[in-house]
CSV table of C-alpha atoms and ligand atoms in Angstrom, one decimal:
chain,number,residue,atom,x,y,z
A,5,MET,CA,21.6,-6.9,-21.3
A,6,ASN,CA,23.2,-4.0,-19.5
A,7,LYS,CA,22.9,-3.9,-15.8
A,8,VAL,CA,19.4,-3.3,-14.6
A,9,ARG,CA,19.0,0.0,-12.8
A,10,VAL,CA,15.5,1.2,-12.0
A,11,ARG,CA,14.0,4.0,-10.0
A,12,ILE,CA,10.9,5.5,-8.5
A,13,ALA,CA,10.7,9.2,-8.7
A,14,PRO,CA,8.1,10.5,-6.3
A,15,SER,CA,7.5,14.2,-5.9
A,16,PRO,CA,7.4,15.2,-2.3
A,17,THR,CA,4.2,17.3,-2.9
A,18,GLY,CA,2.0,14.7,-1.1
A,19,PHE,CA,2.2,11.6,1.0
A,20,LEU,CA,3.3,8.3,-0.3
A,21,HIS,CA,0.2,7.0,-2.0
A,22,ILE,CA,-0.8,3.7,-3.4
A,23,GLY,CA,0.2,4.5,-7.0
A,24,THR,CA,3.8,5.3,-6.0
A,25,LEU,CA,3.8,2.3,-3.7
A,26,ARG,CA,2.8,0.0,-6.6
A,27,ALA,CA,5.6,1.6,-8.7
A,28,ALA,CA,8.0,1.1,-5.8
A,29,LEU,CA,7.0,-2.6,-5.4
A,30,PHE,CA,7.2,-3.4,-9.1
A,31,ASN,CA,10.5,-1.6,-9.5
A,32,TRP,CA,11.9,-3.2,-6.4
A,33,LEU,CA,10.8,-6.7,-7.5
A,34,PHE,CA,12.2,-6.2,-11.0
A,35,ALA,CA,15.5,-4.9,-9.6
A,36,LYS,CA,15.9,-7.8,-7.2
A,37,GLN,CA,15.0,-10.4,-9.8
A,38,ASN,CA,17.7,-9.0,-12.1
A,39,ASN,CA,20.4,-8.4,-9.5
A,40,GLY,CA,19.9,-4.8,-10.3
A,41,THR,CA,19.8,-1.5,-8.4
A,42,PHE,CA,16.7,0.3,-7.1
A,43,VAL,CA,17.0,4.0,-6.8
A,44,LEU,CA,14.8,6.4,-4.9
A,45,ARG,CA,14.9,9.8,-6.5
A,46,ILE,CA,13.0,12.6,-4.8
A,47,GLU,CA,11.6,14.9,-7.5
A,48,ASP,CA,11.6,18.1,-5.6
A,49,THR,CA,12.0,20.6,-8.4
A,50,ASP,CA,8.7,22.2,-7.5
A,51,ARG,CA,10.1,24.1,-4.6
A,52,GLU,CA,6.8,25.7,-3.5
A,53,ARG,CA,4.8,22.5,-3.2
A,54,SER,CA,7.6,20.2,-2.1
A,55,LYS,CA,7.7,19.7,1.7
A,56,PRO,CA,10.2,17.8,3.9
A,57,GLU,CA,7.3,16.1,5.7
A,58,PHE,CA,6.2,14.5,2.5
A,59,GLU,CA,9.7,13.3,1.8
A,60,GLU,CA,9.8,11.8,5.3
A,61,ASN,CA,6.4,10.2,4.8
A,62,ILE,CA,7.6,8.6,1.6
A,63,LEU,CA,10.7,7.2,3.4
A,64,GLU,CA,8.6,6.0,6.3
A,65,GLY,CA,6.1,4.2,4.1
A,66,LEU,CA,8.8,2.4,2.1
A,67,ALA,CA,10.6,1.5,5.3
A,68,TRP,CA,7.4,0.1,6.9
A,69,LEU,CA,6.9,-2.2,3.9
A,70,GLY,CA,10.5,-3.3,3.7
A,71,LEU,CA,11.1,-1.8,0.2
A,72,ASP,CA,14.6,-0.8,0.7
A,73,PHE,CA,16.5,1.2,-1.9
A,74,ASP,CA,20.1,1.0,-3.0
A,75,GLU,CA,20.7,4.6,-3.9
A,76,PHE,CA,19.0,7.9,-3.0
A,77,ALA,CA,19.0,11.2,-4.8
A,78,ARG,CA,17.2,14.6,-4.7
A,79,GLN,CA,16.7,16.6,-7.8
A,80,THR,CA,17.3,19.9,-6.2
A,81,GLU,CA,20.9,18.7,-5.7
A,82,HIS,CA,21.3,18.3,-9.4
A,83,ALA,CA,20.7,21.9,-10.4
A,84,SER,CA,24.2,22.5,-11.9
A,85,ILE,CA,23.9,19.4,-14.1
A,86,TYR,CA,20.5,20.5,-15.5
A,87,LYS,CA,22.0,24.0,-16.1
A,88,LYS,CA,24.9,22.5,-18.0
A,89,TYR,CA,22.5,20.5,-20.4
A,90,LEU,CA,20.1,23.4,-20.7
A,91,GLN,CA,22.9,25.6,-21.8
A,92,GLN,CA,24.1,22.9,-24.2
A,93,LEU,CA,20.6,22.9,-25.8
A,94,LEU,CA,20.4,26.7,-26.0
A,95,ASP,CA,23.9,26.9,-27.5
A,96,GLY,CA,23.0,24.2,-30.1
A,97,GLY,CA,19.8,26.1,-31.1
A,98,LYS,CA,17.7,23.2,-29.8
A,99,ALA,CA,16.1,25.2,-27.1
A,100,PHE,CA,15.2,28.9,-26.7
A,101,TYR,CA,13.7,31.4,-24.3
A,102,CYS,CA,10.1,32.3,-24.5
A,103,ASN,CA,8.4,35.2,-22.6
A,104,HIS,CA,4.9,34.9,-23.7
A,105,GLU,CA,2.4,35.7,-21.0
A,106,ARG,CA,0.0,33.1,-19.7
A,107,GLU,CA,-3.0,34.9,-21.3
A,108,GLU,CA,-1.3,34.8,-24.7
A,109,LEU,CA,-0.7,31.0,-24.3
A,110,MET,CA,-4.3,30.5,-23.2
A,111,GLU,CA,-5.6,32.5,-26.3
A,112,GLU,CA,-3.5,30.4,-28.5
A,113,SER,CA,-4.7,27.1,-27.1
A,114,ASP,CA,-8.3,28.3,-27.1
A,115,ALA,CA,-8.1,29.1,-30.8
A,116,GLN,CA,-6.5,25.7,-31.5
A,117,ARG,CA,-9.3,24.0,-29.7
A,118,THR,CA,-11.9,25.9,-31.6
A,119,ALA,CA,-10.1,24.9,-34.8
A,120,LYS,CA,-10.2,21.3,-33.5
A,121,GLU,CA,-6.4,21.2,-33.3
A,122,ALA,CA,-4.2,19.8,-30.5
A,123,PRO,CA,-3.5,22.6,-28.0
A,124,ARG,CA,0.2,23.4,-28.0
A,125,HIS,CA,2.5,26.4,-28.1
A,126,ILE,CA,4.2,27.2,-31.4
A,127,CYS,CA,6.5,30.0,-30.3
A,128,LYS,CA,7.4,33.1,-32.2
A,129,HIS,CA,10.7,33.3,-30.4
A,130,ARG,CA,12.0,29.9,-31.5
A,131,ASP,CA,14.8,31.6,-33.5
A,132,GLY,CA,16.4,32.6,-30.2
A,133,SER,CA,15.7,36.2,-30.5
A,134,ILE,CA,15.1,36.9,-26.8
A,135,ALA,CA,17.4,36.1,-23.8
A,136,SER,CA,15.1,35.5,-20.8
A,137,GLY,CA,11.9,33.8,-19.9
A,138,ILE,CA,11.1,30.2,-19.7
A,139,ILE,CA,13.2,27.7,-21.7
A,140,ARG,CA,11.4,25.7,-24.3
A,141,PHE,CA,12.4,22.8,-26.6
A,142,LYS,CA,12.5,23.8,-30.2
A,143,ASN,CA,10.4,21.1,-31.6
A,144,ASP,CA,10.9,20.8,-35.4
A,145,SER,CA,10.1,17.2,-35.5
A,146,LYS,CA,7.5,16.1,-37.9
A,147,GLU,CA,8.1,12.4,-37.2
A,148,LYS,CA,6.1,9.8,-35.5
A,149,ILE,CA,7.7,8.9,-32.2
A,150,THR,CA,7.3,5.3,-31.2
A,151,VAL,CA,7.4,4.5,-27.5
A,152,LYS,CA,8.4,0.9,-27.1
A,153,ASP,CA,6.8,-0.3,-23.9
A,154,ILE,CA,7.1,-3.7,-22.2
A,155,ILE,CA,3.5,-3.5,-21.1
A,156,ARG,CA,1.8,-1.5,-23.7
A,157,GLY,CA,3.6,-2.6,-26.8
A,158,GLU,CA,4.4,0.1,-29.3
A,159,VAL,CA,2.6,3.4,-28.9
A,160,GLU,CA,2.9,6.0,-31.6
A,161,TYR,CA,2.8,9.8,-31.1
A,162,ASP,CA,2.8,12.5,-33.6
A,163,ALA,CA,5.8,14.7,-32.6
A,164,SER,CA,4.4,17.8,-34.3
A,165,LEU,CA,1.4,17.8,-32.0
A,166,LEU,CA,3.7,18.4,-28.9
A,167,GLY,CA,4.6,22.0,-29.9
A,168,ASP,CA,7.5,23.8,-28.4
A,169,PHE,CA,7.1,22.3,-24.9
A,170,SER,CA,8.7,23.8,-21.8
A,171,LEU,CA,12.0,22.5,-20.3
A,172,ALA,CA,12.8,24.9,-17.5
A,173,ARG,CA,11.5,28.0,-15.8
A,174,SER,CA,15.1,29.4,-16.0
A,175,LEU,CA,18.6,28.0,-16.2
A,176,ALA,CA,18.4,27.3,-12.5
A,177,GLU,CA,14.9,25.7,-12.5
A,178,ALA,CA,14.5,22.7,-14.6
A,179,LEU,CA,11.0,21.3,-15.1
A,180,TYR,CA,9.8,17.7,-14.9
A,181,ASN,CA,10.3,16.3,-18.4
A,182,PHE,CA,13.8,17.8,-18.7
A,183,ALA,CA,15.0,16.9,-15.2
A,184,VAL,CA,13.8,13.3,-15.6
A,185,VAL,CA,15.6,12.8,-18.9
A,186,VAL,CA,18.9,14.2,-17.5
A,187,ASP,CA,18.6,12.2,-14.3
A,188,ASP,CA,17.7,8.9,-16.0
A,189,GLU,CA,20.7,9.3,-18.2
A,190,GLU,CA,23.1,10.5,-15.5
A,191,MET,CA,22.0,7.7,-13.2
A,192,ASN,CA,22.2,5.1,-16.0
A,193,ILE,CA,18.5,4.1,-15.6
A,194,SER,CA,17.9,1.0,-17.8
A,195,HIS,CA,14.2,0.6,-17.3
A,196,VAL,CA,11.6,3.3,-16.5
A,197,ILE,CA,8.7,1.5,-14.8
A,198,ARG,CA,6.0,4.1,-13.9
A,199,GLY,CA,2.3,4.8,-14.1
A,200,GLU,CA,0.4,5.1,-17.3
A,201,ASP,CA,-0.4,8.7,-16.6
A,202,HIS,CA,3.2,9.5,-17.6
A,203,LEU,CA,2.9,7.8,-21.0
A,204,PRO,CA,2.0,11.1,-22.8
A,205,ASN,CA,5.2,12.6,-21.4
A,206,THR,CA,7.3,9.9,-22.9
A,207,PRO,CA,7.5,11.2,-26.5
A,208,LYS,CA,8.7,14.6,-25.1
A,209,GLN,CA,11.3,12.8,-23.1
A,210,ILE,CA,12.4,10.9,-26.1
A,211,LEU,CA,12.8,14.1,-28.1
A,212,ILE,CA,14.9,15.6,-25.3
A,213,GLN,CA,17.1,12.4,-25.2
A,214,LYS,CA,17.7,12.6,-28.9
A,215,ALA,CA,18.6,16.3,-28.8
A,216,LEU,CA,21.2,15.5,-26.0
A,217,ASP,CA,22.5,12.3,-27.7
A,218,PHE,CA,21.3,10.3,-24.7
A,219,GLY,CA,20.1,6.7,-24.9
A,220,THR,CA,16.5,5.8,-24.4
A,221,PRO,CA,15.6,3.5,-21.4
A,222,ILE,CA,13.2,0.7,-21.8
A,223,TYR,CA,9.7,1.7,-20.8
A,224,ALA,CA,7.0,-0.1,-18.9
A,225,HIS,CA,3.9,1.9,-18.1
A,226,MET,CA,1.7,0.3,-15.5
A,227,PRO,CA,-2.1,0.5,-15.8
A,228,LEU,CA,-4.1,3.2,-14.2
A,229,LEU,CA,-5.4,2.6,-10.7
A,230,LEU,CA,-9.2,3.0,-10.6
A,231,GLY,CA,-11.9,3.1,-8.0
A,232,ALA,CA,-14.5,0.3,-7.7
A,233,ASP,CA,-16.8,2.1,-10.2
A,234,ARG,CA,-13.8,2.4,-12.6
A,235,SER,CA,-13.6,6.1,-11.9
A,236,LYS,CA,-10.4,7.9,-11.1
A,237,LEU,CA,-9.0,6.8,-7.8
A,238,SER,CA,-10.2,9.2,-5.0
A,239,LYS,CA,-9.8,9.3,-1.3
A,240,ARG,CA,-13.0,7.3,-0.9
A,241,HIS,CA,-11.4,4.4,-2.9
A,242,GLY,CA,-8.3,4.3,-0.8
A,243,ALA,CA,-6.2,7.1,-2.3
A,244,ARG,CA,-4.8,7.9,1.1
A,245,ALA,CA,-1.3,7.9,2.6
A,246,VAL,CA,0.2,4.4,2.8
A,247,THR,CA,1.2,5.1,6.4
A,248,GLU,CA,-2.5,5.7,7.1
A,249,TYR,CA,-3.1,2.0,6.2
A,250,ARG,CA,-0.7,1.1,8.9
A,251,GLU,CA,-2.7,3.3,11.4
A,252,MET,CA,-5.9,1.7,10.2
A,253,GLY,CA,-4.5,-1.7,11.4
A,254,TYR,CA,-3.5,-3.3,8.1
A,255,LEU,CA,-0.5,-5.6,8.2
A,256,LYS,CA,2.4,-4.9,5.9
A,257,ASP,CA,2.3,-8.3,4.3
A,258,ALA,CA,-1.3,-7.8,3.4
A,259,VAL,CA,-0.7,-4.4,1.9
A,260,ILE,CA,2.2,-5.7,-0.2
A,261,ASN,CA,0.1,-8.7,-1.4
A,262,PHE,CA,-2.8,-6.4,-2.2
A,263,VAL,CA,-0.7,-4.0,-4.1
A,264,ALA,CA,1.2,-6.7,-6.0
A,265,LEU,CA,-2.1,-7.8,-7.6
A,266,LEU,CA,-3.0,-4.3,-8.8
A,267,GLY,CA,-2.4,-5.0,-12.5
A,268,TRP,CA,-0.5,-8.2,-12.2
A,269,HIS,CA,-1.7,-11.8,-11.8
A,270,PRO,CA,0.3,-15.0,-11.8
A,271,PRO,CA,-0.6,-17.3,-14.7
A,272,ALA,CA,-3.5,-19.5,-13.8
A,273,VAL,CA,-2.6,-23.2,-13.3
A,274,LYS,CA,-5.1,-25.5,-15.0
A,275,GLY,CA,-7.4,-27.3,-12.6
A,276,GLU,CA,-6.1,-25.3,-9.6
A,277,LYS,CA,-7.9,-22.6,-7.7
A,278,GLU,CA,-6.3,-19.2,-8.4
A,279,LYS,CA,-3.7,-18.5,-5.9
A,280,GLU,CA,-3.8,-15.0,-4.4
A,281,ILE,CA,-1.7,-15.2,-1.3
A,282,PHE,CA,1.9,-14.3,-2.0
A,283,SER,CA,4.7,-13.4,0.4
A,284,LEU,CA,7.4,-11.0,-0.8
A,285,GLU,CA,9.7,-14.1,-1.3
A,286,GLU,CA,7.1,-15.7,-3.5
A,287,LEU,CA,6.5,-12.5,-5.4
A,288,LEU,CA,10.3,-12.4,-6.1
A,289,LYS,CA,9.9,-15.8,-7.8
A,290,LYS,CA,6.7,-15.3,-9.6
A,291,PHE,CA,6.4,-11.6,-10.5
A,292,ASP,CA,6.7,-10.9,-14.2
A,293,LEU,CA,6.8,-7.4,-15.6
A,294,GLU,CA,6.0,-8.6,-19.0
A,295,LYS,CA,2.7,-10.0,-17.8
A,296,VAL,CA,1.5,-6.8,-16.2
A,297,GLN,CA,-2.0,-6.1,-17.7
A,298,LYS,CA,-2.8,-3.1,-19.8
A,299,GLY,CA,-6.3,-2.5,-18.5
A,300,GLY,CA,-7.0,-0.3,-15.4
A,301,ALA,CA,-6.6,-2.0,-12.0
A,302,ILE,CA,-9.4,-1.7,-9.5
A,303,VAL,CA,-8.4,-0.7,-6.0
A,304,ALA,CA,-11.0,-2.4,-3.8
A,305,LEU,CA,-10.6,-1.9,0.0
A,306,GLU,CA,-12.8,-4.9,0.7
A,307,LYS,CA,-10.1,-7.0,-1.0
A,308,LEU,CA,-7.5,-5.4,1.3
A,309,ASP,CA,-9.7,-6.4,4.2
A,310,TRP,CA,-9.9,-9.9,2.9
A,311,PHE,CA,-6.1,-10.1,2.6
A,312,ASN,CA,-5.7,-8.7,6.1
A,313,LYS,CA,-8.0,-11.3,7.6
A,314,GLU,CA,-6.1,-14.0,5.9
A,315,TYR,CA,-2.8,-12.8,7.1
A,316,LEU,CA,-4.2,-12.5,10.6
A,317,LYS,CA,-5.1,-16.1,10.4
A,318,PHE,CA,-1.8,-17.6,9.3
A,319,LEU,CA,1.1,-15.3,10.2
A,320,PRO,CA,3.2,-16.6,13.1
A,321,LEU,CA,1.7,-15.5,16.4
A,322,GLU,CA,4.9,-13.8,17.5
A,323,THR,CA,4.9,-11.6,14.4
A,324,LEU,CA,1.3,-10.6,14.9
A,325,THR,CA,1.9,-9.9,18.6
A,326,GLU,CA,4.8,-7.7,17.8
A,327,GLU,CA,2.7,-5.8,15.2
A,328,ALA,CA,-0.2,-5.5,17.7
A,329,LYS,CA,1.8,-3.9,20.5
A,330,SER,CA,1.3,-0.3,19.4
A,331,PHE,CA,-2.5,-0.9,19.0
A,332,VAL,CA,-3.2,-2.0,22.5
A,333,THR,CA,-4.1,0.5,25.2
A,334,GLU,CA,-5.1,-2.1,27.8
A,335,PRO,CA,-2.2,-3.1,30.1
A,336,VAL,CA,-2.0,-6.7,28.9
A,337,GLU,CA,1.8,-7.1,28.5
A,338,GLU,CA,2.8,-10.7,28.5
A,339,SER,CA,-0.7,-12.0,27.9
A,340,LEU,CA,-1.0,-10.0,24.6
A,341,SER,CA,0.0,-13.1,22.6
A,342,LYS,CA,-2.7,-15.1,24.3
A,343,TYR,CA,-5.3,-12.5,23.4
A,344,MET,CA,-3.9,-12.4,19.9
A,345,ASP,CA,-4.2,-16.1,19.6
A,346,VAL,CA,-7.8,-16.1,20.7
A,347,LEU,CA,-8.8,-13.0,18.7
A,348,ARG,CA,-6.8,-13.3,15.4
A,349,GLY,CA,-9.6,-15.2,13.7
A,350,ARG,CA,-12.3,-12.7,14.8
A,351,ILE,CA,-10.7,-9.4,13.8
A,352,THR,CA,-10.2,-7.7,10.4
A,353,HIS,CA,-7.8,-4.9,11.5
A,354,LEU,CA,-5.3,-4.6,14.3
A,355,THR,CA,-7.4,-1.7,15.6
A,356,ASP,CA,-10.2,-4.1,16.3
A,357,LEU,CA,-8.0,-5.9,18.9
A,358,ASP,CA,-8.2,-3.3,21.7
A,359,PRO,CA,-12.0,-3.1,22.0
A,360,GLU,CA,-12.2,-6.9,21.8
A,361,ILE,CA,-9.6,-7.2,24.6
A,362,LYS,CA,-11.5,-4.6,26.7
A,363,ASN,CA,-14.6,-6.6,26.1
A,364,ILE,CA,-13.0,-9.7,27.5
A,365,ARG,CA,-11.3,-8.0,30.4
A,366,ASN,CA,-14.2,-5.8,31.6
A,367,ILE,CA,-17.2,-8.0,31.7
A,368,SER,CA,-20.4,-6.0,31.9
A,369,ASP,CA,-23.5,-6.9,33.8
A,370,TYR,CA,-25.8,-9.5,32.2
A,371,ASP,CA,-29.1,-11.1,32.8
A,372,SER,CA,-29.3,-14.6,34.4
A,373,GLU,CA,-31.3,-15.7,31.3
A,374,LEU,CA,-28.1,-15.5,29.3
A,375,LEU,CA,-26.8,-18.5,31.3
A,376,LEU,CA,-29.7,-20.8,30.4
A,377,TRP,CA,-28.7,-21.5,26.8
A,378,HIS,CA,-31.8,-20.0,25.2
A,379,GLY,CA,-34.1,-21.8,27.7
A,380,LYS,CA,-32.6,-25.2,27.1
A,381,LEU,CA,-31.5,-25.4,30.7
A,382,THR,CA,-33.4,-24.7,33.9
A,383,THR,CA,-32.0,-22.4,36.4
A,384,SER,CA,-31.1,-25.3,38.7
A,385,GLN,CA,-29.4,-27.3,35.9
A,386,ALA,CA,-27.3,-24.3,34.9
A,387,ALA,CA,-26.4,-23.8,38.6
A,388,GLN,CA,-25.5,-27.4,39.0
A,389,ASN,CA,-23.4,-27.4,35.8
A,390,ILE,CA,-21.5,-24.3,36.9
A,391,ASP,CA,-20.9,-25.8,40.3
A,392,ASN,CA,-19.4,-28.8,38.6
A,393,ILE,CA,-17.2,-26.7,36.3
A,394,ILE,CA,-16.0,-24.7,39.3
A,395,GLU,CA,-15.1,-27.8,41.2
A,396,ILE,CA,-13.1,-29.3,38.3
A,397,LEU,CA,-11.3,-26.1,37.3
A,398,SER,CA,-10.4,-25.2,40.9
A,399,GLY,CA,-8.6,-28.5,41.1
A,400,LEU,CA,-6.2,-27.6,38.3
A,401,GLU,CA,-2.6,-26.5,39.0
A,402,SER,CA,-2.7,-22.7,38.5
A,403,SER,CA,0.7,-22.7,36.7
A,404,ASN,CA,-0.7,-25.3,34.3
A,405,PHE,CA,-4.0,-23.5,33.7
A,406,ASP,CA,-4.5,-22.8,30.0
A,407,GLN,CA,-6.9,-23.4,27.1
A,408,LYS,CA,-5.7,-27.0,26.6
A,409,SER,CA,-5.7,-28.1,30.3
A,410,VAL,CA,-9.2,-26.6,30.7
A,411,GLU,CA,-10.4,-28.4,27.7
A,412,SER,CA,-9.1,-31.8,28.8
A,413,ALA,CA,-10.2,-31.3,32.4
A,414,LEU,CA,-13.8,-30.9,31.3
A,415,THR,CA,-13.8,-33.8,28.8
A,416,LEU,CA,-15.6,-36.2,31.1
A,417,LEU,CA,-18.2,-33.6,32.2
A,418,LEU,CA,-18.9,-32.8,28.5
A,419,GLU,CA,-19.5,-36.4,27.8
A,420,LYS,CA,-21.7,-36.8,30.7
A,421,ASP,CA,-23.9,-33.7,30.4
A,422,GLY,CA,-23.6,-32.9,26.8
A,423,LYS,CA,-21.5,-30.2,25.2
A,424,GLY,CA,-23.9,-27.3,25.0
A,425,ALA,CA,-25.1,-27.8,28.6
A,426,ILE,CA,-21.6,-27.2,29.9
A,427,LEU,CA,-20.0,-25.0,27.3
A,428,TRP,CA,-22.8,-22.5,27.0
A,429,PRO,CA,-23.0,-21.6,30.7
A,430,LEU,CA,-19.2,-21.6,30.9
A,431,ARG,CA,-18.8,-19.3,27.9
A,432,ALA,CA,-21.6,-17.0,29.0
A,433,SER,CA,-20.2,-16.8,32.5
A,434,LEU,CA,-16.8,-15.8,31.2
A,435,SER,CA,-18.0,-13.3,28.5
A,436,GLY,CA,-21.4,-12.1,29.7
A,437,GLN,CA,-22.3,-12.0,26.0
A,438,GLU,CA,-24.4,-13.8,23.4
A,439,SER,CA,-21.4,-14.1,21.1
A,440,SER,CA,-17.7,-14.2,22.1
A,441,PRO,CA,-14.6,-16.3,21.6
A,442,GLY,CA,-15.0,-19.9,22.7
A,443,PRO,CA,-15.1,-20.9,26.4
A,444,PHE,CA,-11.7,-22.6,26.5
A,445,GLU,CA,-10.0,-19.7,24.8
A,446,LEU,CA,-11.6,-17.3,27.2
A,447,ALA,CA,-10.5,-19.4,30.2
A,448,GLY,CA,-7.0,-19.5,28.8
A,449,VAL,CA,-6.6,-15.8,28.5
A,450,LEU,CA,-8.4,-14.9,31.8
A,451,GLY,CA,-6.4,-17.4,33.9
A,452,GLN,CA,-7.6,-19.5,36.7
A,453,LYS,CA,-8.3,-16.8,39.3
A,454,GLU,CA,-10.5,-14.7,37.0
A,455,THR,CA,-12.2,-17.7,35.5
A,456,ILE,CA,-13.3,-19.1,38.8
A,457,TYR,CA,-14.3,-15.6,40.0
A,458,ARG,CA,-16.5,-15.1,37.0
A,459,LEU,CA,-18.1,-18.6,37.4
A,460,LYS,CA,-18.8,-17.8,41.0
A,461,LYS,CA,-20.4,-14.5,40.0
A,462,ALA,CA,-22.6,-16.3,37.5
A,463,ARG,CA,-23.6,-18.8,40.2
A,464,GLU,CA,-24.6,-15.8,42.4
A,465,ILE,CA,-26.7,-14.4,39.6
A,466,LEU,CA,-28.6,-17.7,39.3
A,467,LEU,CA,-29.4,-17.9,43.0
B,530,LIG,N1,7.7,12.6,-10.4
B,530,LIG,C1,6.8,11.8,-11.1
B,530,LIG,C2,5.6,11.5,-10.2
B,530,LIG,O1,5.6,11.7,-9.0
B,530,LIG,C3,7.4,10.5,-11.5
B,530,LIG,C4,7.8,10.5,-12.9
B,530,LIG,C5,8.6,9.3,-13.4
B,530,LIG,O2,8.6,8.2,-12.8
B,530,LIG,O3,9.2,9.5,-14.5
B,530,LIG,O4,4.6,11.0,-10.7
């Protein structure tokens, strides 16, 4: 096989969205698996709608997720190459100028629809009789065109139904189908892995390739991404900028894992629970382009939440702490990793961290009832237990005061008085809330001084 060279070709007319991200991931994996080259080609031929901020956002999103590319190109920089090939088609009588007005084209397609024919333009100027206007492909083909696709198998199109489709607005302004064909050839693209929405463009691209004596890359059209109700993906379903996921507090590993399973699943192993957690390294081993499904893939944000929670549980604490830094407004500095350790099992998004930390740091007023363990303790029992806790915890070395030392210091007391009778008032004193992280964790993040202070406060409330 020739060297694998793949590309993604996003148009900078919008932010990097999840569809392009999936294309990026699948292409990236396929390139890496085959020792190939992954190209990022910015398709900015639509000059009015293309914006530098969208290109920046595409680059930012890919960089965040670690999907590095080996080569970079911008279509606007290829204008002279397009011009050369357009001229070649015009000179060879394979393309021509057309100056039909929009209204005329609309009338034609309306009439075709009424006659139950495929709407297409069959141009009167295909003999090359005029010298300006848009440039169209002279489509004389009556053949069936077969797209050979790794995912979809063989898909047949009737070439005559495509009409004299457009190639360029002028010699200087190539349009999508033409620019893609020229670039894929010039950049020696071996495999075109892209969304299924481009499948209907493929027969046109194959006709252009033939007219220019180019080779045809191997195609793989990935299934459509759908919302939970199988409708077209909309903002409600997660069709937002990928960088927005970062702002929403999703971890990059969770996003990658989620996206990898949009249309692909590893083969099930008999008798084993289906594995869903895959790191990028594992994906490199397991991903198989040939096994990508044909049917639409549902984008369910609840699933992304699930992945995020899982990754929050098992990623190394240092990694999570690093990721969390930009989400914390409280000045917690070196104790951030302690908070992360205590809270990682309780949060879904990194954005949940800050309010949870605030909750722990700024204890609000509470009723003395809270300390009585739903009435299981009398006021004097609770007071006595808190006194005992204060005495024991005050005796600890402050430099050695952490979750573990607190836990072991209280072991005997727990055995003597029972777990609930000690742990409930301790936890309630430290959190001021019905539900919170556990008492040892809280003591660990608060430190000795604050722990004793809060216990003494609780003791005052009980007086
Ligand atoms: N520019 C196209 C898009 O943004 C990509 C087309 C292709 O991959 O051939 O959808």
